[in-house]
Amino acid sequence: MSLLEKVYTEEHRIFRDSLKKYLEKNVVPYVEEWEEAGIVPRQAWKDFGDQGFLCTWLPEEYGGSGVGFEYSIIIIEEMERTNQMGFVAPLHSDVVVPYIYSFGNEEQKRRWLPGCASGNIITAVAMTEPEAGSDLASIRTTAVKDGDDYIINGQKTFISNGILCDIVIVAALTNPDSPHSGMSLIVVEDGTPGFVKGRKLDKIGMKSQDTSELFFEDCRVPASNLLGEEGGGFKHLMEKLQQERLVSAWGSQIMAELALEYTIEFTKSRVAFGRPISRFQHNSFKLAEMATEVELGRTFIEALTLDHMEGKDIVKKVSMAKYWISEMANRIAQQGVQLHGGYGYMEEYPIARLFRDVRIQTIFAGTSEIMKLIISRMINL
Ligand SMILES: Cc1cc2nc3c(=O)[nH]c(=O)nc-3n(C[C@H](O)[C@H](O)[C@H](O)COP(=O)(O)OP(=O)(O)OC[C@H]3O[C@@H](n4cnc5c(N)ncnc54)[C@H](O)[C@@H]3O)c2cc1C
């Protein structure tokens, strides 16, 4: 029995079953359609919220169910198992909304959180700019105080949920002279004059995810939309990036597990030279290596998740998990395609979409190189 299975009760199992049934009926049949459209319909978010699957951890007074982080993990696992990365509810529920809950004042929480839980408000977080990705401190977007407002100017890119978002948490410099202590998080609502949603970017994978550019042109936002402390943005981001990396590592883990499952199933049924290809020693050893890596990933991430739930400092280990599991998932997907032969290159085989989608995992939420930078700083070199 795995570490997390020891935590799960009958209630968790019932929840997982009902979520699975929901996804089989309401997500799986539409994946192709959404990929072709390049976006997930807003109604899918609302329906998911109506079922209580968004922001489950939020206290009931803000529209959630007040349950533990392990429910978020169940949702991440089951959504990822639909083999699509367009409908990214965990980005909203477990990455963006926590900023509002942790750093928002009571008025802000009452204003936005119930909509986040119901699916009426879709969220995004905008850090990256054309000239600033890994090097977050070099962002150029500014927010200049003018009376009771901030006036935001700048450009963001690669923003997940960029087109659908009703609110976006923008990292901007309130003091351009000092990026680390002069960065602030400001909530910008869709429809605010000067907030312009740009191109939906054409990606090699995650085809139904609306990743886009965002522009702020003299965008006037009430100062009451400041989240947390003025100048505290960098610190707030560093704090919440840990859970983002954990969520991302979970995504990679499930993709690796799926790739292995698809490949075992295929290689057992595909016959060459008179026997299933899984029985050639080279292939069975390859599958044994893949299964071992997948198992290692799960053991690591479950232990790490329990640490996170206990409130331990996970910075070093989550950087290791984000780096190693995302690289491992890419290896498994690459070997999986190889073992499928030509079929692995065909869209009708699920390994093909997974292979395209998994590529981003070593890049977003902090690249593998940045993760290694963090780890190397923490091992007393
Ligand atoms: C599909 C998608 C969705 C995304 N969603 C969001 C989102 O919702 N919100 C958001 O803010 N951002 C988002 N991003 C941005 C993402 O986080 C960045 O792309 C990522 O952090 C890397 O930044 P960059 O693309 O500018 O690459 P760069 O920072 O320019 O890096 C390029 C290469 O240089 C390497 N490198 C950089 N610095 C170092 C160093 N010091 N040492 C060694 N190597 C280094 C990197 O590892 C990488 O290999 C998304 C990106 C994509 C593609």
XYZ file of C-alpha atoms and ligand atoms in Angstrom:
434
model
C 0.000 0.000 0.000
C 1.432 3.387 -0.985
C 1.943 6.199 1.541
C -1.053 8.199 0.362
C -3.298 5.152 0.219
C -2.783 4.882 3.971
C -4.265 8.382 4.315
C -7.279 7.694 2.119
C -10.581 6.716 3.700
C -13.827 5.439 2.231
C -14.858 9.074 1.647
C -11.800 9.698 -0.507
C -12.577 6.581 -2.543
C -16.194 7.645 -3.078
C -15.016 11.108 -4.127
C -12.483 9.649 -6.589
C -15.104 7.326 -8.107
C -17.610 10.093 -8.630
C -14.932 12.364 -10.136
C -13.791 9.580 -12.467
C -17.349 8.976 -13.645
C -17.810 12.705 -14.145
C -14.634 13.016 -16.218
C -15.456 9.937 -18.309
C -18.818 11.459 -19.225
C -18.046 15.170 -19.386
C -14.391 15.534 -20.367
C -13.046 12.446 -22.175
C -15.598 12.559 -25.049
C -14.794 16.231 -25.745
C -11.012 16.198 -25.669
C -10.600 16.069 -29.478
C -13.215 18.785 -29.999
C -11.506 21.070 -27.471
C -8.092 20.430 -28.981
C -9.409 21.401 -32.399
C -11.029 24.546 -31.008
C -7.832 25.380 -29.127
C -9.799 26.201 -26.004
C -12.002 24.603 -23.358
C -15.548 26.017 -23.203
C -16.309 28.194 -20.199
C -19.306 25.961 -19.462
C -16.943 23.054 -18.696
C -15.465 25.132 -15.873
C -18.905 26.076 -14.565
C -20.127 22.477 -14.626
C -16.974 21.337 -12.831
C -17.517 24.030 -10.204
C -21.201 23.075 -9.816
C -20.081 19.548 -8.955
C -17.811 20.888 -6.229
C -14.566 19.885 -7.968
C -12.966 23.351 -7.999
C -11.006 24.705 -5.016
C -12.201 21.882 -2.753
C -9.758 23.019 -0.038
C -11.361 26.467 0.356
C -13.332 26.857 3.594
C -17.092 26.510 3.123
C -17.663 30.215 3.863
C -15.828 30.997 0.594
C -17.593 28.322 -1.452
C -15.245 25.348 -1.023
C -15.654 22.104 0.892
C -12.894 22.747 3.435
C -11.172 19.424 2.721
C -7.461 18.568 2.822
C -4.837 18.858 0.082
C -5.110 15.119 -0.592
C -8.412 15.860 -2.377
C -6.519 18.236 -4.667
C -4.123 15.381 -5.415
C -7.016 13.071 -6.292
C -8.337 15.729 -8.690
C -4.901 16.287 -10.271
C -4.424 12.530 -10.716
C -7.818 11.870 -12.252
C -7.798 14.941 -14.499
C -4.311 14.092 -15.746
C -5.470 10.550 -16.440
C -7.884 11.960 -19.053
C -4.697 12.496 -21.119
C -5.411 16.137 -21.920
C -3.739 19.256 -20.625
C -6.194 21.889 -21.775
C -8.670 21.872 -18.944
C -6.168 22.751 -16.233
C -8.411 23.147 -13.214
C -5.525 22.400 -10.799
C -3.649 25.486 -12.063
C -6.658 27.547 -11.013
C -7.590 25.642 -7.826
C -4.181 24.845 -6.372
C -1.811 27.408 -7.879
C -3.587 30.742 -8.494
C -6.480 30.813 -6.033
C -4.170 30.135 -3.039
C -2.631 33.594 -3.630
C -6.013 35.208 -3.030
C -6.728 33.051 -0.007
C -3.300 33.520 1.587
C -2.600 37.162 0.791
C -6.033 38.679 0.146
C -7.854 40.749 2.760
C -11.363 39.813 3.834
C -13.041 42.083 1.275
C -10.964 40.584 -1.561
C -11.656 37.041 -0.419
C -15.423 37.630 -0.261
C -15.342 39.324 -3.643
C -13.470 36.684 -5.626
C -13.239 33.325 -3.859
C -16.875 32.153 -4.157
C -16.714 32.737 -7.938
C -13.420 30.832 -8.100
C -15.062 27.845 -6.412
C -18.203 27.963 -8.563
C -16.324 28.278 -11.867
C -17.772 31.713 -12.590
C -14.339 33.233 -12.134
C -11.416 31.627 -13.986
C -7.998 32.762 -12.806
C -4.486 33.195 -14.195
C -1.141 34.306 -12.810
C 1.079 36.494 -14.983
C 4.770 36.588 -14.144
C 6.555 35.821 -17.426
C 7.385 38.560 -19.925
C 9.037 38.407 -23.337
C 12.344 39.466 -21.716
C 11.891 37.794 -18.330
C 11.138 34.129 -17.722
C 13.535 32.248 -15.442
C 14.936 35.586 -14.309
C 11.751 36.835 -12.682
C 13.517 39.786 -11.077
C 14.069 41.325 -14.507
C 10.376 41.972 -15.255
C 9.617 45.405 -16.657
C 5.880 45.744 -16.079
C 5.271 48.682 -13.782
C 2.408 49.711 -11.497
C 2.606 53.379 -10.628
C 0.484 54.709 -7.787
C -1.869 57.522 -8.847
C -4.246 58.601 -6.085
C -6.313 55.571 -5.145
C -5.255 53.632 -8.234
C -2.309 51.880 -9.813
C -1.573 52.481 -13.462
C -0.120 49.326 -14.990
C 2.012 49.276 -18.124
C 3.762 46.275 -19.595
C 3.435 42.983 -21.401
C 3.154 39.364 -20.257
C 3.492 36.225 -22.322
C 2.864 32.466 -22.100
C 0.000 33.009 -19.644
C -2.096 29.879 -19.037
C -5.864 30.610 -19.072
C -4.881 33.950 -20.640
C -7.946 34.108 -22.865
C -10.544 32.678 -20.484
C -9.356 34.388 -17.314
C -11.782 36.691 -15.509
C -9.067 37.836 -13.154
C -5.317 37.740 -13.484
C -2.764 38.198 -10.742
C -0.087 40.407 -12.296
C 3.472 40.661 -11.028
C 4.457 44.317 -11.506
C 7.097 46.662 -10.174
C 5.745 49.263 -7.785
C 9.359 50.304 -7.223
C 11.385 49.751 -10.415
C 14.655 50.573 -8.610
C 14.493 47.430 -6.542
C 12.936 44.390 -8.241
C 13.147 42.023 -5.252
C 11.595 44.394 -2.741
C 9.704 46.487 -5.288
C 7.561 43.803 -6.915
C 3.859 43.622 -6.084
C 0.935 41.383 -6.994
C -2.090 43.190 -8.361
C -5.380 41.629 -9.413
C -6.633 42.873 -12.773
C -10.198 42.087 -13.764
C -11.235 41.253 -17.313
C -12.886 44.264 -18.933
C -10.684 46.818 -17.163
C -9.810 49.486 -19.759
C -6.204 49.070 -20.868
C -6.139 45.325 -20.136
C -5.869 43.692 -23.545
C -5.789 39.960 -24.168
C -3.460 39.248 -27.054
C -2.825 36.255 -29.284
C -3.739 32.748 -28.247
C -0.350 31.152 -28.781
C 0.079 28.216 -31.159
C 1.815 25.498 -29.144
C 3.214 22.083 -30.079
C 1.188 20.464 -27.289
C -1.482 21.304 -24.704
C -3.560 22.167 -27.739
C -6.773 23.048 -25.897
C -4.986 25.256 -23.332
C -5.511 28.958 -23.998
C -1.978 30.184 -23.382
C -1.722 33.820 -24.422
C -0.052 37.184 -24.383
C -1.500 39.909 -22.157
C -0.985 43.672 -22.545
C -1.431 46.462 -20.024
C -1.666 49.910 -21.545
C -2.217 52.630 -18.948
C -4.440 50.109 -17.231
C -5.967 51.818 -14.191
C -6.738 49.453 -11.329
C -8.000 50.411 -7.853
C -5.210 50.244 -5.268
C -7.555 47.980 -3.289
C -6.706 45.240 -5.836
C -3.194 44.970 -4.384
C -2.732 41.430 -3.057
C -0.627 41.153 0.052
C 2.015 43.733 0.832
C 3.145 46.416 -1.577
C 6.678 45.348 -2.466
C 6.022 41.830 -1.131
C 5.283 40.274 -4.524
C 8.581 38.474 -5.011
C 8.373 36.941 -1.536
C 4.724 35.929 -2.050
C 5.571 34.294 -5.385
C 8.520 32.372 -3.928
C 6.274 31.062 -1.164
C 3.505 29.857 -3.471
C 5.817 28.527 -6.193
C 6.518 25.513 -3.959
C 2.967 24.200 -4.229
C 2.924 25.081 -7.943
C 6.017 22.915 -8.446
C 4.497 20.083 -6.449
C 1.318 20.229 -8.550
C 3.420 20.301 -11.715
C 5.517 17.328 -10.542
C 2.307 15.395 -9.876
C 1.220 16.125 -13.437
C 4.504 14.691 -14.701
C 4.197 11.624 -12.480
C 0.735 10.757 -13.801
C 1.870 11.298 -17.377
C 4.756 8.878 -16.792
C 2.359 6.312 -15.307
C -0.036 6.691 -18.233
C 2.772 6.398 -20.802
C 3.925 3.187 -19.126
C 0.391 1.756 -19.055
C -0.214 2.590 -22.723
C 3.113 1.034 -23.662
C 2.664 -2.188 -21.690
C -0.794 -2.661 -23.172
C 0.467 -2.031 -26.699
C 3.589 -4.176 -26.500
C 1.626 -7.132 -25.112
C -0.730 -7.138 -28.066
C 1.637 -6.177 -30.887
C 3.191 -9.256 -32.475
C 6.446 -9.323 -34.463
C 8.606 -12.282 -35.407
C 5.916 -14.570 -33.963
C 5.622 -13.190 -30.444
C 4.372 -10.159 -28.541
C 7.086 -7.489 -28.718
C 6.996 -7.180 -24.901
C 8.650 -10.624 -24.761
C 11.847 -9.624 -26.551
C 14.394 -9.321 -23.805
C 15.532 -5.859 -24.864
C 11.945 -4.602 -24.668
C 11.057 -6.363 -21.438
C 14.208 -4.930 -19.824
C 13.315 -1.490 -21.184
C 9.805 -1.842 -19.697
C 11.323 -3.021 -16.418
C 13.531 0.097 -16.317
C 10.552 2.319 -17.120
C 8.418 0.677 -14.408
C 11.231 1.165 -11.880
C 11.601 4.871 -12.669
C 7.842 5.383 -12.447
C 7.742 3.615 -9.079
C 10.613 5.749 -7.760
C 8.805 8.889 -8.851
C 5.615 7.888 -7.059
C 7.386 6.955 -3.845
C 9.227 10.271 -3.836
C 6.245 12.464 -4.651
C 3.910 10.806 -2.159
C 6.425 11.270 0.669
C 6.957 14.874 -0.410
C 3.213 15.515 -0.515
C 2.842 14.260 3.051
C 5.681 16.612 4.101
C 3.889 19.491 2.371
C 0.618 18.617 4.096
C 2.440 18.661 7.437
C 3.696 22.176 6.639
C 7.367 21.195 6.352
C 9.800 23.254 4.260
C 9.910 21.411 0.926
C 11.921 23.870 -1.189
C 14.880 21.556 -1.838
C 12.919 18.354 -2.329
C 10.174 19.912 -4.424
C 12.840 21.344 -6.741
C 14.301 17.827 -6.991
C 10.858 16.353 -7.682
C 9.930 18.990 -10.266
C 13.235 18.453 -12.090
C 13.613 14.682 -11.823
C 10.014 13.589 -12.340
C 9.461 15.900 -15.321
C 12.654 14.630 -16.975
C 11.705 11.044 -16.113
C 8.214 11.490 -17.628
C 9.843 12.732 -20.824
C 12.121 9.677 -20.918
C 9.165 7.343 -20.393
C 7.104 9.055 -23.098
C 10.047 8.972 -25.536
C 10.685 5.265 -24.903
C 6.941 4.601 -25.012
C 6.663 6.073 -28.501
C 9.685 4.035 -29.604
C 8.091 0.811 -28.361
C 4.889 1.666 -30.239
C 6.848 1.826 -33.507
C 5.035 3.808 -36.222
C 1.769 3.644 -34.267
C 3.300 5.841 -31.606
C 3.547 8.606 -34.183
C -0.149 8.396 -35.035
C -2.610 10.766 -33.389
C -5.130 7.967 -32.843
C -2.803 6.389 -30.273
C -2.944 8.152 -26.904
C 0.840 7.988 -26.436
C 1.147 10.508 -29.307
C -0.729 13.298 -27.520
C 0.995 12.498 -24.255
C 4.387 12.710 -25.989
C 3.572 16.207 -27.280
C 2.065 17.407 -24.014
C 4.757 16.121 -21.663
C 7.458 18.248 -23.296
C 6.409 21.377 -21.445
C 6.805 19.753 -18.030
C 10.567 20.407 -17.850
C 10.044 24.046 -18.834
C 7.126 25.718 -17.080
C 6.823 26.327 -13.344
C 10.628 26.661 -13.356
C 12.899 24.899 -15.851
C 14.989 21.852 -14.926
C 18.064 24.092 -14.998
C 16.521 26.549 -12.530
C 15.519 23.633 -10.287
C 19.134 22.423 -10.331
C 20.277 25.949 -9.497
C 18.040 25.934 -6.406
C 19.138 22.431 -5.375
C 22.823 23.243 -5.829
C 22.421 26.292 -3.581
C 20.915 24.087 -0.891
C 23.448 21.265 -0.699
C 26.290 23.242 0.867
C 28.684 23.187 -2.063
C 2.666 26.440 -22.164
C 3.242 27.405 -21.195
C 2.472 27.855 -20.121
C 2.992 28.796 -19.230
N 2.190 29.324 -18.244
C 2.646 30.387 -17.525
C 1.759 31.107 -16.663
O 0.578 30.757 -16.508
N 2.240 32.192 -16.009
C 3.528 32.613 -16.152
O 3.901 33.606 -15.539
N 4.391 31.958 -16.969
C 3.972 30.865 -17.654
N 4.823 30.204 -18.513
C 6.197 30.671 -18.631
C 7.232 29.697 -18.097
O 7.201 29.644 -16.699
C 8.584 30.127 -18.675
O 8.560 29.822 -20.052
C 9.744 29.453 -17.988
O 9.883 29.899 -16.658
C 11.089 29.721 -18.725
O 11.243 31.063 -19.040
P 11.621 31.501 -20.546
O 10.675 30.827 -21.452
O 11.707 32.977 -20.593
O 13.050 30.873 -20.799
P 14.465 31.493 -20.349
O 14.389 31.960 -18.954
O 14.887 32.465 -21.385
O 15.380 30.208 -20.434
C 15.839 29.666 -21.668
C 16.785 28.519 -21.337
O 17.887 29.033 -20.563
C 17.992 28.308 -19.355
N 18.453 29.196 -18.284
C 17.973 30.403 -17.907
N 18.644 30.879 -16.853
C 19.582 29.954 -16.537
C 20.604 29.848 -15.544
N 20.768 30.807 -14.629
N 21.372 28.741 -15.538
C 21.210 27.760 -16.446
N 20.267 27.798 -17.414
C 19.468 28.871 -17.460
C 16.575 27.813 -19.067
O 16.607 26.709 -18.165
C 16.124 27.437 -20.462
O 16.631 26.182 -20.805
C 4.331 29.238 -19.378
C 5.106 28.750 -20.433
C 4.572 27.873 -21.345
C 5.432 27.446 -22.509
